[in-house]
């Protein structure tokens, strides 16, 4: 039994094939709108605790990357070990990118106008 049959039984309403096609097209357009999908994430199908728990990982990740980058930089300079300097060179761009994502998330929550520029994050 597909979604249409379930929907028809639940609502006790039959849609014509033309109406079904129109509704499918509308739903396809809504799925393509990433901003709409982001706003709908906090719907009834998601628990608030899950959403709050998910939002903790980015700050923790940024903190761990920053600590690891600082450690590699300081120890690489003190010991002149090329391995540690290369580790810093690899970690630092990831740290900057994740920090930028964290700042964009904070700005979006405050409703700053830069939301459109960073919607792809």
N, CA, C and O atoms as a printed pandas DataFrame, in Angstrom:
     atom_number atom_name residue_name chain_id  residue_number  x_coord  y_coord  z_coord
0              1         N          UNK        A               1    0.858   -1.177    0.000
1              2        CA          UNK        A               1    0.000    0.000    0.000
2              3         C          UNK        A               1    0.900    1.234    0.000
3              4         O          UNK        A               1    1.757    1.376    0.873
4              5         N          UNK        A               2    0.715    2.114   -0.958
5              6        CA          UNK        A               2    1.571    3.300   -1.053
6              7         C          UNK        A               2    0.987    4.454   -0.232
7              8         O          UNK        A               2   -0.078    4.339    0.373
8              9         N          UNK        A               3    1.719    5.561   -0.236
9             10        CA          UNK        A               3    1.306    6.724    0.558
10            11         C          UNK        A               3   -0.035    7.282    0.122
11            12         O          UNK        A               3   -0.824    7.744    0.947
12            13         N          UNK        A               4   -0.290    7.239   -1.174
13            14        CA          UNK        A               4   -1.553    7.793   -1.662
14            15         C          UNK        A               4   -2.743    6.990   -1.163
15            16         O          UNK        A               4   -3.772    7.561   -0.802
16            17         N          UNK        A               5   -2.611    5.676   -1.140
17            18        CA          UNK        A               5   -3.717    4.860   -0.651
18            19         C          UNK        A               5   -3.939    5.089    0.837
19            20         O          UNK        A               5   -5.077    5.159    1.300
20            21         N          UNK        A               6   -2.837    5.205    1.585
21            22        CA          UNK        A               6   -2.976    5.495    3.017
22            23         C          UNK        A               6   -3.652    6.840    3.228
23            24         O          UNK        A               6   -4.540    6.977    4.070
24            25         N          UNK        A               7   -3.222    7.833    2.452
25            26        CA          UNK        A               7   -3.789    9.167    2.588
26            27         C          UNK        A               7   -5.259    9.161    2.211
27            28         O          UNK        A               7   -6.076    9.794    2.878
28            29         N          UNK        A               8   -5.600    8.448    1.144
29            30        CA          UNK        A               8   -6.994    8.384    0.707
30            31         C          UNK        A               8   -7.868    7.724    1.766
31            32         O          UNK        A               8   -8.978    8.187    2.027
32            33         N          UNK        A               9   -7.384    6.653    2.375
33            34        CA          UNK        A               9   -8.189    5.983    3.391
34            35         C          UNK        A               9   -8.329    6.843    4.636
35            36         O          UNK        A               9   -9.390    6.884    5.260
36            37         N          UNK        A              10   -7.265    7.522    4.988
37            38        CA          UNK        A              10   -7.298    8.332    6.200
38            39         C          UNK        A              10   -8.256    9.512    6.040
39            40         O          UNK        A              10   -8.999    9.835    6.966
40            41         N          UNK        A              11   -8.242   10.139    4.900
41            42        CA          UNK        A              11   -9.061   11.324    4.674
42            43         C          UNK        A              11  -10.424   11.000    4.062
43            44         O          UNK        A              11  -11.303   11.859    4.003
44            45         N          UNK        A              12  -10.591    9.776    3.614
45            46        CA          UNK        A              12  -11.817    9.356    2.948
46            47         C          UNK        A              12  -12.149   10.263    1.763
47            48         O          UNK        A              12  -13.314   10.563    1.500
48            49         N          UNK        A              13  -11.121   10.686    1.067
49            50        CA          UNK        A              13  -11.278   11.549   -0.093
50            51         C          UNK        A              13  -10.448   10.964   -1.222
51            52         O          UNK        A              13   -9.315   10.528   -1.014
52            53         N          UNK        A              14  -11.012   10.959   -2.405
53            54        CA          UNK        A              14  -10.289   10.469   -3.574
54            55         C          UNK        A              14   -9.855   11.665   -4.411
55            56         O          UNK        A              14  -10.636   12.576   -4.684
56            57         N          UNK        A              15   -8.585   11.634   -4.811
57            58        CA          UNK        A              15   -8.069   12.667   -5.693
58            59         C          UNK        A              15   -7.979   12.110   -7.105
59            60         O          UNK        A              15   -7.677   10.936   -7.320
60            61         N          UNK        A              16   -8.242   12.968   -8.033
61            62        CA          UNK        A              16   -8.093   12.551   -9.423
62            63         C          UNK        A              16   -6.608   12.425   -9.748
63            64         O          UNK        A              16   -5.777   12.994   -9.041
64            65         N          UNK        A              17   -6.263   11.696  -10.796
65            66        CA          UNK        A              17   -4.843   11.584  -11.165
66            67         C          UNK        A              17   -4.196   12.944  -11.433
67            68         O          UNK        A              17   -3.020   13.143  -11.130
68            69         N          UNK        A              18   -4.955   13.870  -11.994
69            70        CA          UNK        A              18   -4.436   15.208  -12.259
70            71         C          UNK        A              18   -4.128   15.945  -10.955
71            72         O          UNK        A              18   -3.106   16.624  -10.848
72            73         N          UNK        A              19   -5.013   15.811   -9.964
73            74        CA          UNK        A              19   -4.785   16.452   -8.663
74            75         C          UNK        A              19   -3.599   15.813   -7.944
75            76         O          UNK        A              19   -2.812   16.506   -7.299
76            77         N          UNK        A              20   -3.475   14.497   -8.057
77            78        CA          UNK        A              20   -2.333   13.815   -7.452
78            79         C          UNK        A              20   -1.023   14.290   -8.063
79            80         O          UNK        A              20   -0.045   14.524   -7.353
80            81         N          UNK        A              21   -1.012   14.429   -9.370
81            82        CA          UNK        A              21    0.193   14.894  -10.057
82            83         C          UNK        A              21    0.552   16.316   -9.624
83            84         O          UNK        A              21    1.720   16.623   -9.386
84            85         N          UNK        A              22   -0.453   17.175   -9.524
85            86        CA          UNK        A              22   -0.211   18.551   -9.091
86            87         C          UNK        A              22    0.341   18.576   -7.664
87            88         O          UNK        A              22    1.262   19.336   -7.364
88            89         N          UNK        A              23   -0.221   17.748   -6.790
89            90        CA          UNK        A              23    0.251   17.692   -5.416
90            91         C          UNK        A              23    1.684   17.147   -5.344
91            92         O          UNK        A              23    2.494   17.639   -4.559
92            93         N          UNK        A              24    1.990   16.150   -6.148
93            94        CA          UNK        A              24    3.356   15.620   -6.189
94            95         C          UNK        A              24    4.350   16.670   -6.678
95            96         O          UNK        A              24    5.469   16.743   -6.172
96            97         N          UNK        A              25    3.957   17.475   -7.644
97            98        CA          UNK        A              25    4.838   18.542   -8.143
98            99         C          UNK        A              25    5.084   19.599   -7.064
99           100         O          UNK        A              25    6.203   20.087   -6.907
100          101         N          UNK        A              26    4.043   19.944   -6.331
101          102        CA          UNK        A              26    4.187   20.923   -5.252
102          103         C          UNK        A              26    5.131   20.376   -4.184
103          104         O          UNK        A              26    6.008   21.092   -3.700
104          105         N          UNK        A              27    4.952   19.106   -3.817
105          106        CA          UNK        A              27    5.828   18.509   -2.806
106          107         C          UNK        A              27    7.270   18.441   -3.293
107          108         O          UNK        A              27    8.195   18.638   -2.505
108          109         N          UNK        A              28    7.474   18.166   -4.569
109          110        CA          UNK        A              28    8.835   18.115   -5.116
110          111         C          UNK        A              28    9.491   19.486   -5.044
111          112         O          UNK        A              28   10.671   19.591   -4.709
112          113         N          UNK        A              29    8.745   20.529   -5.353
113          114        CA          UNK        A              29    9.296   21.892   -5.266
114          115         C          UNK        A              29    9.624   22.256   -3.816
115          116         O          UNK        A              29   10.634   22.909   -3.552
116          117         N          UNK        A              30    8.776   21.838   -2.885
117          118        CA          UNK        A              30    9.040   22.132   -1.478
118          119         C          UNK        A              30   10.271   21.391   -0.971
119          120         O          UNK        A              30   11.022   21.929   -0.156
120          121         N          UNK        A              31   10.490   20.155   -1.444
121          122        CA          UNK        A              31   11.676   19.402   -1.037
122          123         C          UNK        A              31   12.952   20.051   -1.551
123          124         O          UNK        A              31   13.998   19.931   -0.913
124          125         N          UNK        A              32   12.892   20.726   -2.675
125          126        CA          UNK        A              32   14.073   21.371   -3.245
126          127         C          UNK        A              32   14.431   22.662   -2.515
127          128         O          UNK        A              32   15.571   23.118   -2.606
128          129         N          UNK        A              33   13.492   23.254   -1.801
129          130        CA          UNK        A              33   13.734   24.485   -1.072
130          131         C          UNK        A              33   14.429   24.147    0.243
131          132         O          UNK        A              33   13.789   23.699    1.194
132          133         N          UNK        A              34   15.736   24.364    0.291
133          134        CA          UNK        A              34   16.520   23.979    1.461
134          135         C          UNK        A              34   16.159   24.803    2.697
135          136         O          UNK        A              34   16.175   24.284    3.813
136          137         N          UNK        A              35   15.836   26.071    2.507
137          138        CA          UNK        A              35   15.444   26.903    3.638
138          139         C          UNK        A              35   14.153   26.409    4.278
139          140         O          UNK        A              35   14.024   26.391    5.502
140          141         N          UNK        A              36   13.200   26.010    3.442
141          142        CA          UNK        A              36   11.937   25.471    3.938
142          143         C          UNK        A              36   12.192   24.153    4.686
143          144         O          UNK        A              36   11.629   23.921    5.756
144          145         N          UNK        A              37   13.041   23.302    4.113
145          146        CA          UNK        A              37   13.348   22.027    4.763
146          147         C          UNK        A              37   14.012   22.255    6.120
147          148         O          UNK        A              37   13.729   21.535    7.077
148          149         N          UNK        A              38   14.891   23.252    6.206
149          150        CA          UNK        A              38   15.561   23.556    7.469
150          151         C          UNK        A              38   14.558   24.041    8.508
151          152         O          UNK        A              38   14.645   23.679    9.681
152          153         N          UNK        A              39   13.596   24.870    8.069
153          154        CA          UNK        A              39   12.589   25.361    9.014
154          155         C          UNK        A              39   11.670   24.234    9.470
155          156         O          UNK        A              39   11.160   24.266   10.590
156          157         N          UNK        A              40   11.455   23.249    8.625
157          158        CA          UNK        A              40   10.557   22.152    8.964
158          159         C          UNK        A              40   11.239   21.073    9.802
159          160         O          UNK        A              40   10.558   20.164   10.277
160          161         N          UNK        A              41   12.549   21.136   10.000
161          162        CA          UNK        A              41   13.255   20.121   10.773
162          163         C          UNK        A              41   12.741   20.011   12.195
163          164         O          UNK        A              41   12.705   18.911   12.747
164          165         N          UNK        A              42   12.354   21.087   12.787
165          166        CA          UNK        A              42   11.909   21.080   14.177
166          167         C          UNK        A              42   10.458   20.705   14.326
167          168         O          UNK        A              42    9.832   21.088   15.314
168          169         N          UNK        A              43    9.901   19.975   13.389
169          170        CA          UNK        A              43    8.495   19.616   13.407
170          171         C          UNK        A              43    8.153   18.604   14.487
171          172         O          UNK        A              43    8.979   18.281   15.341
172          173         N          UNK        A              44    6.930   18.111   14.437
173          174        CA          UNK        A              44    6.433   17.205   15.461
174          175         C          UNK        A              44    7.135   15.854   15.418
175          176         O          UNK        A              44    7.154   15.142   16.421
176          177         N          UNK        A              45    7.711   15.487   14.275
177          178        CA          UNK        A              45    8.347   14.181   14.174
178          179         C          UNK        A              45    9.701   14.135   14.862
179          180         O          UNK        A              45   10.284   13.059   14.993
180          181         N          UNK        A              46   10.208   15.262   15.298
181          182        CA          UNK        A              46   11.507   15.327   15.962
182          183         C          UNK        A              46   11.331   15.761   17.408
183          184         O          UNK        A              46   10.570   16.681   17.709
184          185         N          UNK        A              47   12.029   15.100   18.272
185          186        CA          UNK        A              47   11.968   15.501   19.677
186          187         C          UNK        A              47   12.904   16.677   19.912
187          188         O          UNK        A              47   13.952   16.774   19.272
188          189         N          UNK        A              48   12.542   17.552   20.805
189          190        CA          UNK        A              48   13.379   18.711   21.105
190          191         C          UNK        A              48   14.702   18.276   21.716
191          192         O          UNK        A              48   15.732   18.898   21.456
192          193         N          UNK        A              49   14.696   17.223   22.519
193          194        CA          UNK        A              49   15.933   16.753   23.130
194          195         C          UNK        A              49   16.931   16.292   22.081
195          196         O          UNK        A              49   18.129   16.541   22.217
196          197         N          UNK        A              50   16.456   15.627   21.042
197          198        CA          UNK        A              50   17.333   15.168   19.970
198          199         C          UNK        A              50   17.950   16.349   19.244
199          200         O          UNK        A              50   19.129   16.318   18.891
200          201         N          UNK        A              51   17.168   17.378   19.023
201          202        CA          UNK        A              51   17.669   18.557   18.317
202          203         C          UNK        A              51   18.708   19.298   19.168
203          204         O          UNK        A              51   19.733   19.745   18.652
204          205         N          UNK        A              52   18.441   19.424   20.461
205          206        CA          UNK        A              52   19.392   20.090   21.343
206          207         C          UNK        A              52   20.675   19.277   21.460
207          208         O          UNK        A              52   21.768   19.842   21.500
208          209         N          UNK        A              53   20.547   17.973   21.514
209          210        CA          UNK        A              53   21.719   17.096   21.608
210          211         C          UNK        A              53   22.558   17.198   20.341
211          212         O          UNK        A              53   23.787   17.185   20.408
212          213         N          UNK        A              54   21.909   17.300   19.199
213          214        CA          UNK        A              54   22.618   17.390   17.919
214          215         C          UNK        A              54   23.370   18.713   17.808
215          216         O          UNK        A              54   24.424   18.762   17.174
216          217         N          UNK        A              55   22.861   19.774   18.401
217          218        CA          UNK        A              55   23.483   21.082   18.303
218          219         C          UNK        A              55   24.735   21.242   19.153
219          220         O          UNK        A              55   25.426   22.255   19.040
220          221         N          UNK        A              56   25.041   20.267   20.000
221          222        CA          UNK        A              56   26.195   20.345   20.881
222          223         C          UNK        A              56   27.472   19.933   20.156
223          224         O          UNK        A              56   28.558   20.379   20.526
224          225         N          UNK        A              57   27.365   19.106   19.151
225          226        CA          UNK        A              57   28.556   18.511   18.538
226          227         C          UNK        A              57   29.432   19.501   17.794
227          228         O          UNK        A              57   30.653   19.348   17.806
228          229         N          UNK        A              58   28.871   20.499   17.154
229          230        CA          UNK        A              58   29.697   21.460   16.424
230          231         C          UNK        A              58   30.587   22.272   17.366
231          232         O          UNK        A              58   31.783   22.378   17.095
232          233         N          UNK        A              59   30.076   22.850   18.452
233          234        CA          UNK        A              59   30.980   23.565   19.366
234          235         C          UNK        A              59   32.043   22.658   19.990
235          236         O          UNK        A              59   33.192   23.067   20.156
236          237         N          UNK        A              60   31.655   21.425   20.335
237          238        CA          UNK        A              60   32.630   20.496   20.907
238          239         C          UNK        A              60   33.700   20.162   19.872
239          240         O          UNK        A              60   34.884   20.101   20.203
240          241         N          UNK        A              61   33.298   19.947   18.634
241          242        CA          UNK        A              61   34.256   19.663   17.573
242          243         C          UNK        A              61   35.210   20.816   17.329
243          244         O          UNK        A              61   36.409   20.611   17.137
244          245         N          UNK        A              62   34.675   22.030   17.336
245          246        CA          UNK        A              62   35.529   23.211   17.146
246          247         C          UNK        A              62   36.529   23.326   18.289
247          248         O          UNK        A              62   37.701   23.628   18.066
248          249         N          UNK        A              63   36.071   23.086   19.500
249          250        CA          UNK        A              63   36.967   23.155   20.654
250          251         C          UNK        A              63   38.080   22.108   20.551
251          252         O          UNK        A              63   39.248   22.422   20.777
252          253         N          UNK        A              64   37.725   20.880   20.216
253          254        CA          UNK        A              64   38.733   19.827   20.099
254          255         C          UNK        A              64   39.716   20.102   18.962
255          256         O          UNK        A              64   40.918   19.884   19.112
256          257         N          UNK        A              65   39.210   20.579   17.832
257          258        CA          UNK        A              65   40.108   20.916   16.718
258          259         C          UNK        A              65   41.048   22.058   17.096
259          260         O          UNK        A              65   42.228   22.031   16.748
260          261         N          UNK        A              66   40.534   23.051   17.800
261          262        CA          UNK        A              66   41.377   24.183   18.211
262          263         C          UNK        A              66   42.469   23.720   19.176
263          264         O          UNK        A              66   43.621   24.138   19.053
264          265         N          UNK        A              67   42.117   22.863   20.130
265          266        CA          UNK        A              67   43.105   22.355   21.081
266          267         C          UNK        A              67   44.154   21.518   20.357
267          268         O          UNK        A              67   45.349   21.667   20.610
268          269         N          UNK        A              68   43.716   20.641   19.462
269          270        CA          UNK        A              68   44.657   19.803   18.728
270          271         C          UNK        A              68   45.558   20.648   17.828
271          272         O          UNK        A              68   46.757   20.384   17.735
272          273         N          UNK        A              69   44.996   21.655   17.169
273          274        CA          UNK        A              69   45.799   22.529   16.311
274          275         C          UNK        A              69   46.832   23.297   17.123
275          276         O          UNK        A              69   47.990   23.406   16.721
276          277         N          UNK        A              70   46.409   23.831   18.269
277          278        CA          UNK        A              70   47.346   24.582   19.112
278          279         C          UNK        A              70   48.455   23.673   19.632
279          280         O          UNK        A              70   49.624   24.058   19.659
280          281         N          UNK        A              71   48.080   22.471   20.043
281          282        CA          UNK        A              71   49.085   21.523   20.528
282          283         C          UNK        A              71   50.099   21.196   19.429
283          284         O          UNK        A              71   51.305   21.222   19.672
284          285         N          UNK        A              72   49.618   20.890   18.230
285          286        CA          UNK        A              72   50.523   20.560   17.116
286          287         C          UNK        A              72   51.412   21.749   16.764
287          288         O          UNK        A              72   52.593   21.566   16.469
288          289         N          UNK        A              73   50.873   22.943   16.789
289          290        CA          UNK        A              73   51.673   24.126   16.453
290          291         C          UNK        A              73   52.759   24.372   17.503
291          292         O          UNK        A              73   53.922   24.580   17.157
292          293         N          UNK        A              74   52.387   24.350   18.771
293          294        CA          UNK        A              74   53.357   24.630   19.839
294          295         C          UNK        A              74   54.428   23.547   19.894
295          296         O          UNK        A              74   55.620   23.849   19.954
296          297         N          UNK        A              75   54.007   22.295   19.874
297          298        CA          UNK        A              75   54.986   21.206   19.961
298          299         C          UNK        A              75   55.824   21.113   18.685
299          300         O          UNK        A              75   57.002   20.761   18.743
300          301         N          UNK        A              76   55.229   21.423   17.547
301          302        CA          UNK        A              76   55.986   21.406   16.298
302          303         C          UNK        A              76   57.052   22.482   16.272
303          304         O          UNK        A              76   58.150   22.257   15.762
304          305         N          UNK        A              77   56.742   23.653   16.819
305          306        CA          UNK        A              77   57.726   24.735   16.870
306          307         C          UNK        A              77   58.810   24.424   17.904
307          308         O          UNK        A              77   59.994   24.652   17.652
308          309         N          UNK        A              78   58.408   23.906   19.064
309          310        CA          UNK        A              78   59.392   23.616   20.123
310          311         C          UNK        A              78   60.353   22.505   19.726
311          312         O          UNK        A              78   61.548   22.589   20.006
312          313         N          UNK        A              79   59.837   21.456   19.071
313          314        CA          UNK        A              79   60.678   20.302   18.751
314          315         C          UNK        A              79   61.215   20.326   17.324
315          316         O          UNK        A              79   62.089   19.530   16.980
316          317         N          UNK        A              80   60.711   21.218   16.499
317          318        CA          UNK        A              80   61.068   21.286   15.076
318          319         C          UNK        A              80   60.798   19.969   14.358
319          320         O          UNK        A              80   61.515   19.587   13.433
320          321         N          UNK        A              81   59.753   19.287   14.805
321          322        CA          UNK        A              81   59.377   18.012   14.183
322          323         C          UNK        A              81   58.479   18.295   12.980
323          324         O          UNK        A              81   57.406   18.876   13.144
324          325         N          UNK        A              82   58.895   17.895   11.767
325          326        CA          UNK        A              82   58.070   18.177   10.590
326          327         C          UNK        A              82   56.720   17.461   10.616
327          328         O          UNK        A              82   55.752   17.952   10.034
328          329         N          UNK        A              83   56.644   16.306   11.285
329          330        CA          UNK        A              83   55.369   15.589   11.375
330          331         C          UNK        A              83   54.314   16.395   12.114
331          332         O          UNK        A              83   53.161   16.470   11.691
332          333         N          UNK        A              84   54.722   16.995   13.221
333          334        CA          UNK        A              84   53.780   17.821   13.984
334          335         C          UNK        A              84   53.395   19.079   13.220
335          336         O          UNK        A              84   52.247   19.520   13.284
336          337         N          UNK        A              85   54.342   19.653   12.504
337          338        CA          UNK        A              85   54.017   20.848   11.711
338          339         C          UNK        A              85   53.056   20.507   10.573
339          340         O          UNK        A              85   52.169   21.296   10.247
340          341         N          UNK        A              86   53.234   19.339    9.977
341          342        CA          UNK        A              86   52.294   18.910    8.938
342          343         C          UNK        A              86   50.909   18.619    9.525
343          344         O          UNK        A              86   49.891   18.919    8.903
344          345         N          UNK        A              87   50.879   18.039   10.716
345          346        CA          UNK        A              87   49.582   17.821   11.385
346          347         C          UNK        A              87   48.868   19.145   11.611
347          348         O          UNK        A              87   47.661   19.252   11.395
348          349         N          UNK        A              88   49.622   20.160   12.050
349          350        CA          UNK        A              88   49.027   21.480   12.224
350          351         C          UNK        A              88   48.532   22.027   10.887
351          352         O          UNK        A              88   47.441   22.592   10.811
352          353         N          UNK        A              89   49.332   21.860    9.833
353          354        CA          UNK        A              89   48.942   22.366    8.514
354          355         C          UNK        A              89   47.677   21.685    8.001
355          356         O          UNK        A              89   46.903   22.300    7.267
356          357         N          UNK        A              90   47.458   20.441    8.370
357          358        CA          UNK        A              90   46.246   19.723    7.948
358          359         C          UNK        A              90   45.054   20.108    8.827
359          360         O          UNK        A              90   43.948   20.298    8.320
360          361         N          UNK        A              91   45.268   20.223   10.135
361          362        CA          UNK        A              91   44.166   20.513   11.061
362          363         C          UNK        A              91   43.666   21.955   10.995
363          364         O          UNK        A              91   42.472   22.198   11.172
364          365         N          UNK        A              92   44.542   22.894   10.748
365          366        CA          UNK        A              92   44.175   24.304   10.833
366          367         C          UNK        A              92   43.065   24.707    9.870
367          368         O          UNK        A              92   42.152   25.413   10.298
368          369         N          UNK        A              93   43.080   24.305    8.594
369          370        CA          UNK        A              93   41.948   24.674    7.714
370          371         C          UNK        A              93   40.613   24.100    8.187
371          372         O          UNK        A              93   39.584   24.768    8.090
372          373         N          UNK        A              94   40.625   22.866    8.699
373          374        CA          UNK        A              94   39.387   22.287    9.230
374          375         C          UNK        A              94   38.893   23.078   10.440
375          376         O          UNK        A              94   37.693   23.300   10.604
376          377         N          UNK        A              95   39.822   23.493   11.272
377          378        CA          UNK        A              95   39.455   24.284   12.450
378          379         C          UNK        A              95   38.817   25.610   12.030
379          380         O          UNK        A              95   37.796   26.014   12.586
380          381         N          UNK        A              96   39.412   26.273   11.062
381          382        CA          UNK        A              96   38.853   27.552   10.590
382          383         C          UNK        A              96   37.478   27.362    9.961
383          384         O          UNK        A              96   36.567   28.152   10.211
384          385         N          UNK        A              97   37.322   26.328    9.153
385          386        CA          UNK        A              97   36.037   26.089    8.495
386          387         C          UNK        A              97   34.940   25.792    9.515
387          388         O          UNK        A              97   33.842   26.340    9.423
388          389         N          UNK        A              98   35.232   24.930   10.483
389          390        CA          UNK        A              98   34.230   24.606   11.490
390          391         C          UNK        A              98   33.923   25.816   12.380
391          392         O          UNK        A              98   32.783   25.997   12.807
392          393         N          UNK        A              99   34.922   26.631   12.654
393          394        CA          UNK        A              99   34.684   27.860   13.427
394          395         C          UNK        A              99   33.783   28.811   12.658
395          396         O          UNK        A              99   32.907   29.452   13.238
396          397         N          UNK        A             100   33.997   28.901   11.359
397          398        CA          UNK        A             100   33.143   29.734   10.521
398          399         C          UNK        A             100   31.706   29.222   10.537
399          400         O          UNK        A             100   30.771   30.018   10.625
400          401         N          UNK        A             101   31.516   27.910   10.452
401          402        CA          UNK        A             101   30.173   27.335   10.523
402          403         C          UNK        A             101   29.504   27.645   11.861
403          404         O          UNK        A             101   28.309   27.936   11.911
404          405         N          UNK        A             102   30.282   27.580   12.944
405          406        CA          UNK        A             102   29.740   27.873   14.267
406          407         C          UNK        A             102   29.316   29.332   14.377
407          408         O          UNK        A             102   28.259   29.630   14.935
408          409         N          UNK        A             103   30.128   30.238   13.851
409          410        CA          UNK        A             103   29.768   31.660   13.868
410          411         C          UNK        A             103   28.536   31.931   13.007
411          412         O          UNK        A             103   27.687   32.742   13.378
412          413         N          UNK        A             104   28.435   31.264   11.873
413          414        CA          UNK        A             104   27.255   31.444   11.011
414          415         C          UNK        A             104   25.992   30.940   11.700
415          416         O          UNK        A             104   24.929   31.550   11.581
416          417         N          UNK        A             105   26.109   29.837   12.411
417          418        CA          UNK        A             105   24.952   29.305   13.130
418          419         C          UNK        A             105   24.503   30.285   14.208
419          420         O          UNK        A             105   23.306   30.510   14.391
420          421         N          UNK        A             106   25.467   30.866   14.922
421          422        CA          UNK        A             106   25.121   31.844   15.967
422          423         C          UNK        A             106   24.479   33.087   15.355
423          424         O          UNK        A             106   23.526   33.633   15.911
424          425         N          UNK        A             107   24.999   33.535   14.212
425          426        CA          UNK        A             107   24.422   34.717   13.558
426          427         C          UNK        A             107   23.020   34.422   13.042
427          428         O          UNK        A             107   22.143   35.283   13.107
428          429         N          UNK        A             108   22.801   33.221   12.535
429          430        CA          UNK        A             108   21.486   32.854   12.011
430          431         C          UNK        A             108   20.458   32.819   13.126
431          432         O          UNK        A             108   19.314   33.225   12.925
432          433         N          UNK        A             109   20.850   32.339   14.302
433          434        CA          UNK        A             109   19.913   32.301   15.437
434          435         C          UNK        A             109   19.511   33.694   15.879
435          436         O          UNK        A             109   18.400   33.899   16.367
436          437         N          UNK        A             110   20.410   34.648   15.710
437          438        CA          UNK        A             110   20.094   36.027   16.099
438          439         C          UNK        A             110   19.357   36.769   14.996
439          440         O          UNK        A             110   18.922   37.901   15.205
440          441         N          UNK        A             111   19.205   36.157   13.828
441          442        CA          UNK        A             111   18.440   36.766   12.743
442          443         C          UNK        A             111   19.182   37.829   11.968
443          444         O          UNK        A             111   18.570   38.778   11.479
444          445         N          UNK        A             112   20.478   37.691   11.847
445          446        CA          UNK        A             112   21.258   38.658   11.081
446          447         C          UNK        A             112   20.967   38.518    9.594
447          448         O          UNK        A             112   20.592   37.434    9.145
448          449         N          UNK        A             113   21.129   39.589    8.817
449          450        CA          UNK        A             113   20.802   39.544    7.400
450          451         C          UNK        A             113   21.738   38.665    6.569
451          452         O          UNK        A             113   21.437   38.409    5.403
452          453         N          UNK        A             114   22.843   38.201    7.111
453          454        CA          UNK        A             114   23.767   37.366    6.349
454          455         C          UNK        A             114   23.296   35.940    6.182
455          456         O          UNK        A             114   24.062   35.100    5.709
456          457         N          UNK        A             115   22.077   35.638    6.548
457          458        CA          UNK        A             115   21.563   34.274    6.500
458          459         C          UNK        A             115   21.553   33.734    5.074
459          460         O          UNK        A             115   21.863   32.562    4.861
460          461         N          UNK        A             116   21.209   34.548    4.113
461          462        CA          UNK        A             116   21.149   34.067    2.728
462          463         C          UNK        A             116   22.523   33.685    2.197
463          464         O          UNK        A             116   22.652   32.738    1.422
464          465         N          UNK        A             117   23.550   34.423    2.615
465          466        CA          UNK        A             117   24.888   34.134    2.131
466          467         C          UNK        A             117   25.414   32.813    2.656
467          468         O          UNK        A             117   26.198   32.150    1.976
468          469         N          UNK        A             118   25.002   32.417    3.848
469          470        CA          UNK        A             118   25.534   31.214    4.465
470          471         C          UNK        A             118   24.526   30.086    4.526
471          472         O          UNK        A             118   24.692   29.166    5.327
472          473         N          UNK        A             119   23.490   30.124    3.713
473          474        CA          UNK        A             119   22.468   29.074    3.797
474          475         C          UNK        A             119   23.003   27.727    3.341
475          476         O          UNK        A             119   22.426   26.696    3.685
476          477         N          UNK        A             120   24.079   27.706    2.586
477          478        CA          UNK        A             120   24.643   26.440    2.122
478          479         C          UNK        A             120   25.425   25.735    3.208
479          480         O          UNK        A             120   25.803   24.578    3.030
480          481         N          UNK        A             121   25.676   26.380    4.309
481          482        CA          UNK        A             121   26.390   25.733    5.408
482          483         C          UNK        A             121   25.390   24.966    6.202
483          484         O          UNK        A             121   25.747   24.327    7.192
